[in-house]
XYZ file of C-alpha atoms in Angstrom:
572
model
C 6.322 -9.253 3.835
C 7.845 -12.135 1.960
C 6.061 -15.062 0.481
C 7.000 -18.094 -1.496
C 4.649 -18.785 -4.394
C 3.878 -17.485 -7.823
C 1.238 -14.916 -8.603
C -0.042 -16.995 -11.481
C -0.710 -20.171 -9.486
C -3.909 -18.880 -7.974
C -4.957 -17.283 -11.245
C -4.919 -20.469 -13.264
C -5.903 -23.035 -10.656
C -7.653 -23.361 -7.331
C -7.245 -20.285 -5.149
C -6.201 -22.517 -2.269
C -3.161 -23.907 -4.074
C -0.730 -21.438 -2.538
C 0.055 -20.222 0.936
C -0.045 -16.467 0.669
C -1.178 -14.353 3.539
C -1.697 -10.626 3.834
C -2.837 -8.634 6.820
C -5.187 -5.708 6.801
C -3.955 -2.861 4.623
C -0.855 -1.241 6.194
C -0.745 2.491 6.752
C -1.006 4.267 3.428
C 1.251 7.115 2.421
C 0.095 10.609 1.669
C -1.495 11.248 -1.696
C -0.666 14.947 -1.759
C 1.909 15.283 -4.494
C 2.552 17.311 -7.603
C 0.185 16.738 -10.527
C 1.533 14.676 -13.417
C 3.539 16.457 -16.070
C 1.813 17.306 -19.314
C 4.602 15.683 -21.301
C 6.863 12.854 -20.217
C 10.527 13.906 -20.339
C 12.354 10.942 -18.810
C 15.179 8.887 -20.263
C 12.722 7.366 -22.715
C 12.287 10.679 -24.520
C 15.195 10.064 -26.906
C 16.301 6.911 -28.705
C 15.055 3.482 -27.753
C 11.770 2.554 -26.039
C 9.487 5.502 -25.436
C 5.853 6.530 -25.153
C 4.162 7.655 -28.381
C 3.507 11.322 -29.005
C -0.023 12.633 -29.246
C -1.306 15.015 -31.937
C 0.347 17.974 -30.211
C 3.694 16.218 -29.957
C 3.520 15.630 -26.207
C 4.538 12.261 -24.778
C 2.118 11.625 -21.961
C 2.229 8.386 -19.994
C -1.494 8.480 -19.226
C -3.105 7.684 -22.592
C -0.825 4.714 -23.406
C -1.181 3.313 -19.890
C -4.973 3.512 -20.033
C -5.015 1.937 -23.492
C -2.921 -1.018 -22.311
C -5.111 -1.702 -19.277
C -8.241 -1.273 -21.411
C -6.929 -3.825 -23.919
C -6.433 -6.333 -21.101
C -9.974 -5.674 -19.884
C -11.454 -6.293 -23.338
C -9.308 -9.403 -23.570
C -11.367 -11.049 -20.834
C -14.067 -11.442 -23.490
C -17.082 -10.631 -21.319
C -19.549 -7.733 -21.118
C -18.050 -6.871 -17.737
C -14.616 -6.638 -19.336
C -15.913 -4.412 -22.119
C -17.595 -2.149 -19.561
C -14.383 -1.909 -17.544
C -12.440 -0.993 -20.691
C -14.848 1.873 -21.355
C -14.562 3.010 -17.736
C -10.761 3.001 -17.977
C -10.797 4.958 -21.214
C -13.223 7.489 -19.774
C -11.473 7.945 -16.411
C -10.681 11.651 -15.862
C -8.484 11.175 -12.773
C -6.304 8.259 -13.824
C -3.441 9.368 -11.586
C -5.452 8.817 -8.417
C -8.022 6.210 -9.505
C -5.939 3.781 -11.567
C -5.886 1.358 -8.638
C -9.680 1.003 -8.643
C -9.659 -0.094 -12.275
C -6.546 -2.271 -12.026
C -8.009 -4.123 -9.049
C -11.317 -4.642 -10.843
C -9.371 -6.035 -13.799
C -7.574 -8.485 -11.510
C -10.944 -9.595 -10.143
C -12.331 -10.182 -13.635
C -9.238 -12.126 -14.644
C -9.342 -14.195 -11.453
C -12.989 -15.139 -11.862
C -12.688 -15.910 -15.572
C -11.774 -19.298 -16.990
C -8.033 -20.045 -17.186
C -8.131 -19.574 -20.962
C -9.909 -16.227 -20.669
C -7.469 -15.087 -17.988
C -4.500 -15.906 -20.212
C -6.192 -14.218 -23.192
C -6.645 -11.054 -21.142
C -3.011 -11.062 -20.037
C -1.824 -11.581 -23.599
C -4.077 -8.774 -24.847
C -2.512 -6.365 -22.366
C 1.013 -7.455 -23.285
C 0.279 -7.258 -27.015
C -1.045 -3.733 -26.602
C 2.057 -2.734 -24.640
C 4.375 -4.007 -27.391
C 2.277 -2.408 -30.141
C 1.663 0.984 -28.498
C 5.150 1.742 -27.169
C 7.623 2.971 -29.743
C 11.241 2.135 -30.450
C 13.281 4.921 -32.043
C 16.541 4.106 -33.838
C 19.039 6.615 -35.229
C 19.451 7.000 -38.948
C 22.483 5.965 -40.998
C 24.369 9.078 -39.931
C 24.235 8.246 -36.248
C 22.516 9.945 -33.292
C 22.629 13.386 -34.935
C 20.999 12.184 -38.134
C 17.470 13.665 -38.264
C 16.283 10.676 -40.334
C 15.426 8.476 -37.378
C 13.479 5.223 -37.695
C 10.421 4.889 -35.467
C 8.602 1.575 -35.145
C 6.590 -0.220 -32.521
C 8.566 -2.086 -29.870
C 7.249 -5.328 -31.334
C 8.558 -4.517 -34.821
C 11.932 -3.404 -33.462
C 12.369 -6.767 -31.730
C 11.543 -8.731 -34.880
C 14.155 -7.092 -37.127
C 16.967 -9.560 -37.763
C 19.820 -10.022 -38.355
C 21.319 -7.254 -36.246
C 20.386 -3.866 -37.614
C 20.843 -0.255 -36.593
C 19.123 -0.475 -33.218
C 21.447 1.384 -30.860
C 22.650 4.986 -30.824
C 26.301 4.044 -30.431
C 26.252 1.444 -33.200
C 24.316 3.048 -36.064
C 25.859 0.873 -38.774
C 25.173 -2.480 -37.198
C 27.505 -2.841 -34.191
C 26.341 -5.221 -31.493
C 27.925 -6.668 -28.380
C 30.741 -9.051 -27.653
C 31.301 -10.747 -24.320
C 33.826 -10.006 -21.608
C 33.979 -12.682 -18.916
C 35.248 -12.378 -15.351
C 35.927 -15.664 -13.581
C 36.162 -16.672 -9.958
C 39.261 -17.111 -7.846
C 40.848 -20.473 -8.810
C 41.758 -21.115 -5.168
C 38.203 -20.824 -3.863
C 35.532 -23.509 -3.566
C 31.780 -22.947 -3.190
C 30.765 -22.522 0.445
C 28.681 -25.194 2.173
C 24.928 -24.823 2.106
C 22.660 -23.537 -0.581
C 22.963 -19.756 -0.652
C 25.643 -17.678 1.025
C 24.795 -14.118 1.976
C 27.947 -12.145 1.158
C 26.882 -9.088 3.148
C 24.563 -10.281 5.898
C 23.636 -12.984 8.433
C 25.288 -16.287 7.483
C 22.377 -18.519 8.517
C 19.528 -17.488 6.261
C 17.375 -20.469 7.177
C 17.436 -19.524 10.874
C 16.525 -15.973 9.910
C 13.671 -17.237 7.728
C 12.325 -19.299 10.637
C 12.326 -16.246 12.876
C 10.588 -14.167 10.220
C 7.955 -16.858 9.682
C 7.383 -17.189 13.434
C 6.724 -13.444 13.681
C 4.446 -13.461 10.630
C 6.799 -11.410 8.435
C 7.305 -14.333 6.044
C 5.166 -17.237 4.968
C 5.770 -20.564 6.760
C 6.788 -22.233 3.507
C 9.790 -19.891 3.140
C 11.956 -21.653 5.755
C 10.628 -24.999 4.500
C 11.872 -24.142 1.014
C 15.277 -23.083 2.335
C 15.594 -26.280 4.390
C 14.861 -28.403 1.330
C 17.256 -26.391 -0.825
C 20.052 -26.795 1.721
C 19.398 -30.522 1.957
C 19.814 -30.916 -1.811
C 22.595 -28.354 -2.263
C 25.378 -30.831 -3.034
C 23.341 -32.497 -5.772
C 22.051 -29.450 -7.634
C 25.216 -27.417 -7.165
C 27.329 -30.255 -8.543
C 25.148 -31.077 -11.542
C 22.227 -28.756 -12.246
C 23.938 -25.418 -11.585
C 26.523 -26.098 -14.269
C 23.824 -26.359 -16.902
C 22.194 -22.980 -16.178
C 23.020 -19.418 -17.211
C 21.342 -16.783 -15.056
C 20.555 -13.663 -17.081
C 20.092 -10.627 -14.866
C 18.382 -7.730 -16.668
C 19.143 -4.782 -14.441
C 22.006 -6.791 -13.000
C 23.359 -4.106 -10.678
C 20.065 -3.322 -8.930
C 20.150 -3.865 -5.192
C 17.617 -6.692 -5.132
C 19.174 -8.536 -8.071
C 20.431 -12.049 -7.161
C 23.647 -11.732 -9.209
C 26.056 -11.410 -6.278
C 24.488 -14.281 -4.329
C 24.480 -16.511 -7.408
C 28.107 -15.738 -8.187
C 29.069 -16.463 -4.580
C 27.622 -19.943 -5.077
C 29.596 -20.502 -8.275
C 26.919 -19.784 -10.885
C 27.325 -18.380 -14.385
C 25.682 -14.958 -14.672
C 25.125 -12.656 -17.646
C 24.793 -9.139 -16.245
C 22.933 -6.575 -18.355
C 23.497 -3.141 -16.858
C 24.891 0.223 -17.777
C 28.568 0.891 -17.028
C 28.858 2.047 -13.421
C 30.831 1.699 -10.213
C 28.388 -1.048 -9.213
C 29.302 -3.073 -12.285
C 32.987 -2.555 -11.502
C 32.409 -3.736 -7.931
C 30.607 -6.851 -9.124
C 33.517 -7.746 -11.414
C 36.003 -7.253 -8.568
C 33.855 -9.415 -6.308
C 33.928 -12.275 -8.796
C 37.688 -12.233 -9.214
C 38.528 -11.815 -5.517
C 35.757 -13.526 -3.555
C 33.714 -15.844 -5.796
C 34.616 -19.545 -6.221
C 36.426 -20.839 -9.278
C 33.249 -22.003 -11.016
C 31.715 -18.495 -11.015
C 31.571 -16.625 -14.311
C 30.317 -13.092 -14.913
C 29.549 -12.254 -18.564
C 29.339 -8.547 -19.400
C 28.323 -7.102 -22.804
C 30.920 -4.872 -24.447
C 29.772 -2.702 -27.308
C 31.426 -3.388 -30.651
C 32.343 -0.233 -32.564
C 30.164 0.095 -35.642
C 33.015 -0.316 -38.087
C 34.088 -3.652 -36.550
C 30.826 -5.543 -37.048
C 29.415 -7.612 -34.225
C 30.633 -10.777 -32.635
C 29.648 -12.954 -29.725
C 33.244 -13.978 -29.145
C 34.765 -13.461 -25.717
C 37.135 -10.508 -25.913
C 39.143 -11.738 -22.939
C 38.574 -13.150 -19.517
C 40.304 -14.296 -16.415
C 40.184 -18.057 -16.239
C 39.572 -20.515 -13.451
C 42.698 -22.503 -14.288
C 44.883 -19.581 -13.278
C 45.605 -18.353 -16.782
C 44.819 -14.677 -16.731
C 43.499 -12.953 -19.791
C 45.507 -10.195 -21.416
C 43.386 -7.591 -19.652
C 42.095 -8.175 -16.114
C 40.263 -4.891 -15.783
C 36.893 -3.646 -14.642
C 34.145 -3.362 -17.257
C 34.085 0.433 -17.210
C 37.843 0.533 -17.767
C 37.786 -1.335 -21.070
C 40.051 0.207 -23.660
C 38.616 2.389 -26.358
C 39.512 -0.202 -28.974
C 37.323 -2.824 -27.333
C 34.243 -0.637 -27.370
C 32.114 0.601 -24.498
C 31.145 -1.763 -21.663
C 27.637 -2.298 -20.432
C 24.288 -2.019 -22.180
C 21.196 0.140 -21.749
C 17.915 -1.755 -21.640
C 15.957 1.215 -22.993
C 18.125 1.953 -26.028
C 19.739 -1.445 -26.709
C 16.892 -3.941 -26.244
C 17.089 -5.642 -29.685
C 20.893 -5.834 -29.584
C 20.819 -7.175 -26.014
C 18.426 -9.894 -27.135
C 20.754 -10.785 -30.010
C 23.748 -10.959 -27.670
C 21.973 -13.155 -25.127
C 20.463 -15.490 -27.709
C 23.922 -16.680 -28.727
C 25.465 -16.758 -25.257
C 26.192 -20.155 -23.675
C 23.855 -22.013 -26.091
C 24.239 -25.327 -24.263
C 22.968 -23.925 -20.963
C 19.390 -23.445 -19.835
C 18.477 -19.764 -19.417
C 16.955 -18.244 -16.296
C 16.040 -14.706 -17.364
C 15.356 -12.374 -14.437
C 13.835 -8.884 -14.817
C 15.211 -6.708 -12.006
C 15.664 -3.174 -13.369
C 13.901 -0.288 -11.672
C 13.702 3.324 -12.826
C 11.635 6.229 -11.561
C 8.350 7.382 -13.071
C 7.472 6.599 -16.649
C 10.902 5.114 -17.304
C 9.947 2.203 -15.056
C 7.099 1.255 -17.364
C 9.401 1.597 -20.385
C 12.207 -0.509 -18.939
C 9.682 -3.148 -17.856
C 8.457 -3.316 -21.448
C 12.040 -3.589 -22.730
C 12.792 -6.423 -20.304
C 9.581 -8.180 -21.278
C 10.460 -7.914 -24.968
C 13.899 -9.426 -24.324
C 12.749 -12.146 -21.924
C 9.749 -13.301 -23.957
C 11.841 -13.413 -27.124
C 14.511 -15.542 -25.438
C 11.869 -17.853 -23.967
C 10.370 -18.435 -27.403
C 13.798 -19.344 -28.803
C 14.965 -21.509 -25.916
C 11.921 -23.411 -24.701
C 13.538 -24.760 -21.521
C 14.048 -21.242 -20.161
C 12.680 -19.872 -16.899
C 11.425 -16.290 -16.594
C 12.043 -14.875 -13.118
C 10.487 -11.915 -11.336
C 10.467 -10.262 -7.942
C 6.735 -9.745 -7.759
C 5.371 -6.747 -5.917
C 2.748 -6.773 -3.152
C 1.785 -3.355 -4.532
C -0.438 -4.783 -7.279
C -3.700 -6.765 -7.319
C -3.802 -10.557 -7.613
C -5.701 -13.563 -6.198
C -4.765 -15.083 -2.851
C -5.732 -18.417 -1.273
C -8.409 -18.821 1.343
C -5.955 -19.303 4.227
C -4.345 -15.966 3.406
C -7.663 -14.179 3.222
C -8.895 -15.645 6.509
C -5.671 -14.653 8.251
C -6.119 -11.108 6.978
C -9.703 -11.067 8.217
C -8.612 -12.341 11.629
C -6.079 -9.537 11.927
C -8.575 -6.927 10.772
C -11.164 -8.027 13.312
C -8.564 -8.037 16.076
C -7.590 -4.488 15.122
C -11.147 -3.184 14.748
C -11.377 0.396 15.946
C -7.602 0.843 16.038
C -6.659 4.509 16.116
C -4.887 4.471 12.745
C -7.821 3.170 10.706
C -9.391 6.603 10.250
C -6.250 8.459 9.085
C -5.339 5.576 6.810
C -8.810 5.657 5.234
C -8.439 9.399 4.685
C -4.913 9.152 3.231
C -5.769 6.248 0.955
C -8.824 7.978 -0.449
C -11.306 5.263 0.553
C -14.624 6.261 -1.113
C -16.665 5.420 1.972
C -14.327 7.253 4.333
C -13.873 3.979 6.196
C -10.762 1.848 6.534
C -10.406 -0.395 3.488
C -8.463 -3.654 4.006
C -6.310 -4.998 1.196
C -8.093 -8.372 1.257
C -11.156 -7.840 -0.943
C -14.543 -9.466 -0.497
C -14.755 -13.012 -1.937
C -15.989 -13.491 -5.494
C -17.554 -16.499 -7.218
C -15.845 -18.395 -10.031
C -17.809 -21.397 -11.295
C -18.075 -23.575 -8.185
C -15.133 -21.897 -6.447
C -14.583 -18.752 -4.426
C -11.818 -16.317 -5.388
C -10.247 -13.753 -3.083
C -8.176 -10.880 -4.443
C -5.532 -8.767 -2.719
C -5.480 -5.054 -3.585
C -2.021 -3.653 -2.854
C -2.196 -0.484 -4.939
C -1.112 2.749 -3.268
C -1.588 6.121 -4.909
C 1.955 7.221 -4.071
C 3.398 4.494 -6.304
C 1.486 5.758 -9.300
C 0.056 4.206 -12.466
C 3.446 3.755 -14.161
C 4.622 1.510 -11.333
C 1.340 -0.386 -11.514
C 1.734 -0.918 -15.261
C 5.344 -2.074 -14.902
C 4.674 -4.637 -12.182
C 1.233 -5.727 -13.421
C 2.653 -6.444 -16.861
C 5.078 -8.864 -15.177
C 2.117 -10.615 -13.550
C 0.524 -10.837 -16.986
C 3.639 -12.366 -18.533
C 3.899 -14.882 -15.707
C 0.297 -15.950 -16.265
C 0.743 -16.121 -20.040
C 3.893 -18.257 -19.764
C 2.328 -20.565 -17.200
C -0.766 -20.905 -19.373
C 1.366 -21.883 -22.354
C 3.304 -24.358 -20.234
C 0.108 -26.076 -19.165
C -1.156 -26.120 -22.740
C 2.100 -27.657 -23.965
C 2.172 -30.329 -21.291
C 5.155 -28.822 -19.516
C 7.485 -28.516 -22.506
C 7.645 -24.711 -22.724
C 9.175 -22.029 -20.498
C 8.616 -21.890 -16.751
C 8.067 -19.043 -14.286
C 9.494 -18.065 -10.903
C 7.576 -15.135 -9.389
C 7.905 -14.921 -5.616
C 6.661 -11.791 -3.865
C 9.521 -9.751 -2.421
C 9.161 -7.666 0.747
C 9.551 -3.903 1.002
C 13.281 -3.344 1.472
C 15.734 -0.549 2.191
C 16.897 -0.024 -1.380
C 18.089 3.301 -2.707
C 14.969 3.603 -4.844
C 12.801 3.240 -1.732
C 14.832 5.637 0.412
C 15.539 8.539 -1.927
C 11.941 9.790 -1.657
C 11.436 11.032 1.894
C 7.764 10.100 2.142
C 8.474 6.546 0.996
C 11.451 6.225 3.328
C 9.398 7.333 6.322
C 6.603 4.937 5.427
C 9.064 2.083 4.964
C 10.637 2.542 8.386
C 7.242 3.132 9.970
C 6.155 -0.427 9.155
C 7.761 -1.699 12.352
C 5.030 0.040 14.342
C 2.431 -2.196 12.687
C 3.494 -5.802 13.360
C 4.137 -8.174 11.779
C 5.303 -5.761 9.059
C 9.046 -5.080 9.065
C 11.383 -3.317 6.633
C 14.051 -5.622 5.219
C 17.667 -4.769 4.524
C 18.160 -5.144 0.784
C 21.069 -7.588 1.111
C 19.093 -9.914 3.363
C 15.980 -9.770 1.199
C 18.035 -10.417 -1.945
C 19.696 -13.489 -0.442
C 16.378 -14.921 0.724
C 14.732 -14.297 -2.637
C 17.710 -15.884 -4.408
C 17.167 -19.047 -2.402
C 13.508 -19.134 -3.432
C 14.500 -18.575 -7.055
C 16.807 -21.595 -6.942
C 14.057 -23.680 -5.390
C 11.817 -22.802 -8.345
C 14.545 -23.380 -10.932
C 15.683 -26.764 -9.679
C 12.275 -27.988 -8.575
C 10.967 -28.986 -5.151
C 12.035 -32.233 -3.602
C 9.698 -34.578 -1.790
C 10.554 -33.081 1.586
C 9.667 -29.572 0.447
C 6.467 -30.731 -1.227
C 5.366 -32.350 2.036
C 6.326 -29.259 4.028
C 4.395 -26.990 1.668
C 1.334 -29.222 1.839
C 1.492 -29.173 5.633
C 1.912 -25.400 5.722
C -1.030 -24.943 3.356
C -3.245 -27.231 5.399
C -2.456 -25.242 8.529
C -2.922 -21.868 6.903
C -0.296 -19.248 6.304
C 0.934 -16.462 8.506
C 1.793 -13.058 7.151
C 1.984 -9.387 7.610
């Protein structure tokens, strides 16, 4: 399902300050799968961000993942947190029981004081940046055996630009290639166009909310955004640069933002998707749209942030109107790899459009252990940019497949659905497949917990099929959101902001290429109000919610959200 609110709101304030709702746990997927490999051999096994090797030289994902979660548990600063850290470190079946520990950690964080919660999140993030390695080639290039291995944290602190990427061993960085919109086109009416789906997103959101597949404040947010579209699109949008890390992923908002006339910096590897995005800008996006793409500078040229050529909105074409992947050899290679180029990407972005406010979105997804590594790379880039440009916003598509606090209205709605479904035929097989210790159906809405004079309710969305690497990747984003929000409150609102709305399960390639996941995704429709979303529709809806967070709610939306909260949410 889709909801409009940030994960961190209920962590740092009253648990009733948001309108989330989750039903009883949906059917779980099978847990019968191959055991984890003894040594991780994904893309992160070469240069760039990777897991550290143990004494035997193997690069397991298990020990680092456990150490990071254990550090967050100790960061709570309580005996319960210390005990949880020991339990995590001593867990013999991490692959199948990580969710138990991660959910307990979320409960400890949610019942702790705001300061202790933030300290725990920072401890987990610090451990991630200290434990994961960054490997750079030596002076002789990728074949030079004299590689440089540091922690990810140290690699991100080395400045000015140094030998951080395999293709630029002597200090090459990135320059910018810009694609601009069609000079004859104007932005479409309304807030967010959906280039590939239903034109009236607000009507769709109302239908989804009425069925329980989206929170009631989703259409309210879209209504308010549409009502203010002329104002923010005319003024505010021109002062923002949207940075999309993983900019060609299916759920990334880049295409929707460009269709509205935004400026977007797309960080992605060279691919047919990147080519298609560039063609879309030049043929279908309005004149104000600008797509910035990093182009690698050959090592012997030095680095530069200068634009190597672009097509312009005034009709003056650049010398080379070509797709990113068709750049000439003399201009260097297009695209950038988040795993191997993280420090250089940060350097490129830090000097891009310095007069604009940054909205840095983390959207990349990779399979297995690489997902945890790319999440760490994105976090290193985003947090570094936020520290340099204090008016930035960090944006995430939060996952319902983690554990986090929910408001009372959400919990009560889940309980109502569970009671109505008591004895339903699928409870027993779901309990068996999900490995419930008691053998009984286990709802995702946990039992209430006490925090000072309040009651906290936590949602447990972990599923064994997703695995501990997915949990680490998405939980670390929750941690960063909480840490940034905590700093913003401490600074009186002068530091970076967060947008972290929960995205629904959607028909993306990453969800459909595993048969078991694909079957489970499509099977949701048999358990209303759950529905699988088309990726294009979900992306457009989530883009609208992102813009609502970036440009701030108006009075009408604030009133609508208050009314929705008072009446309780609806969800699936």
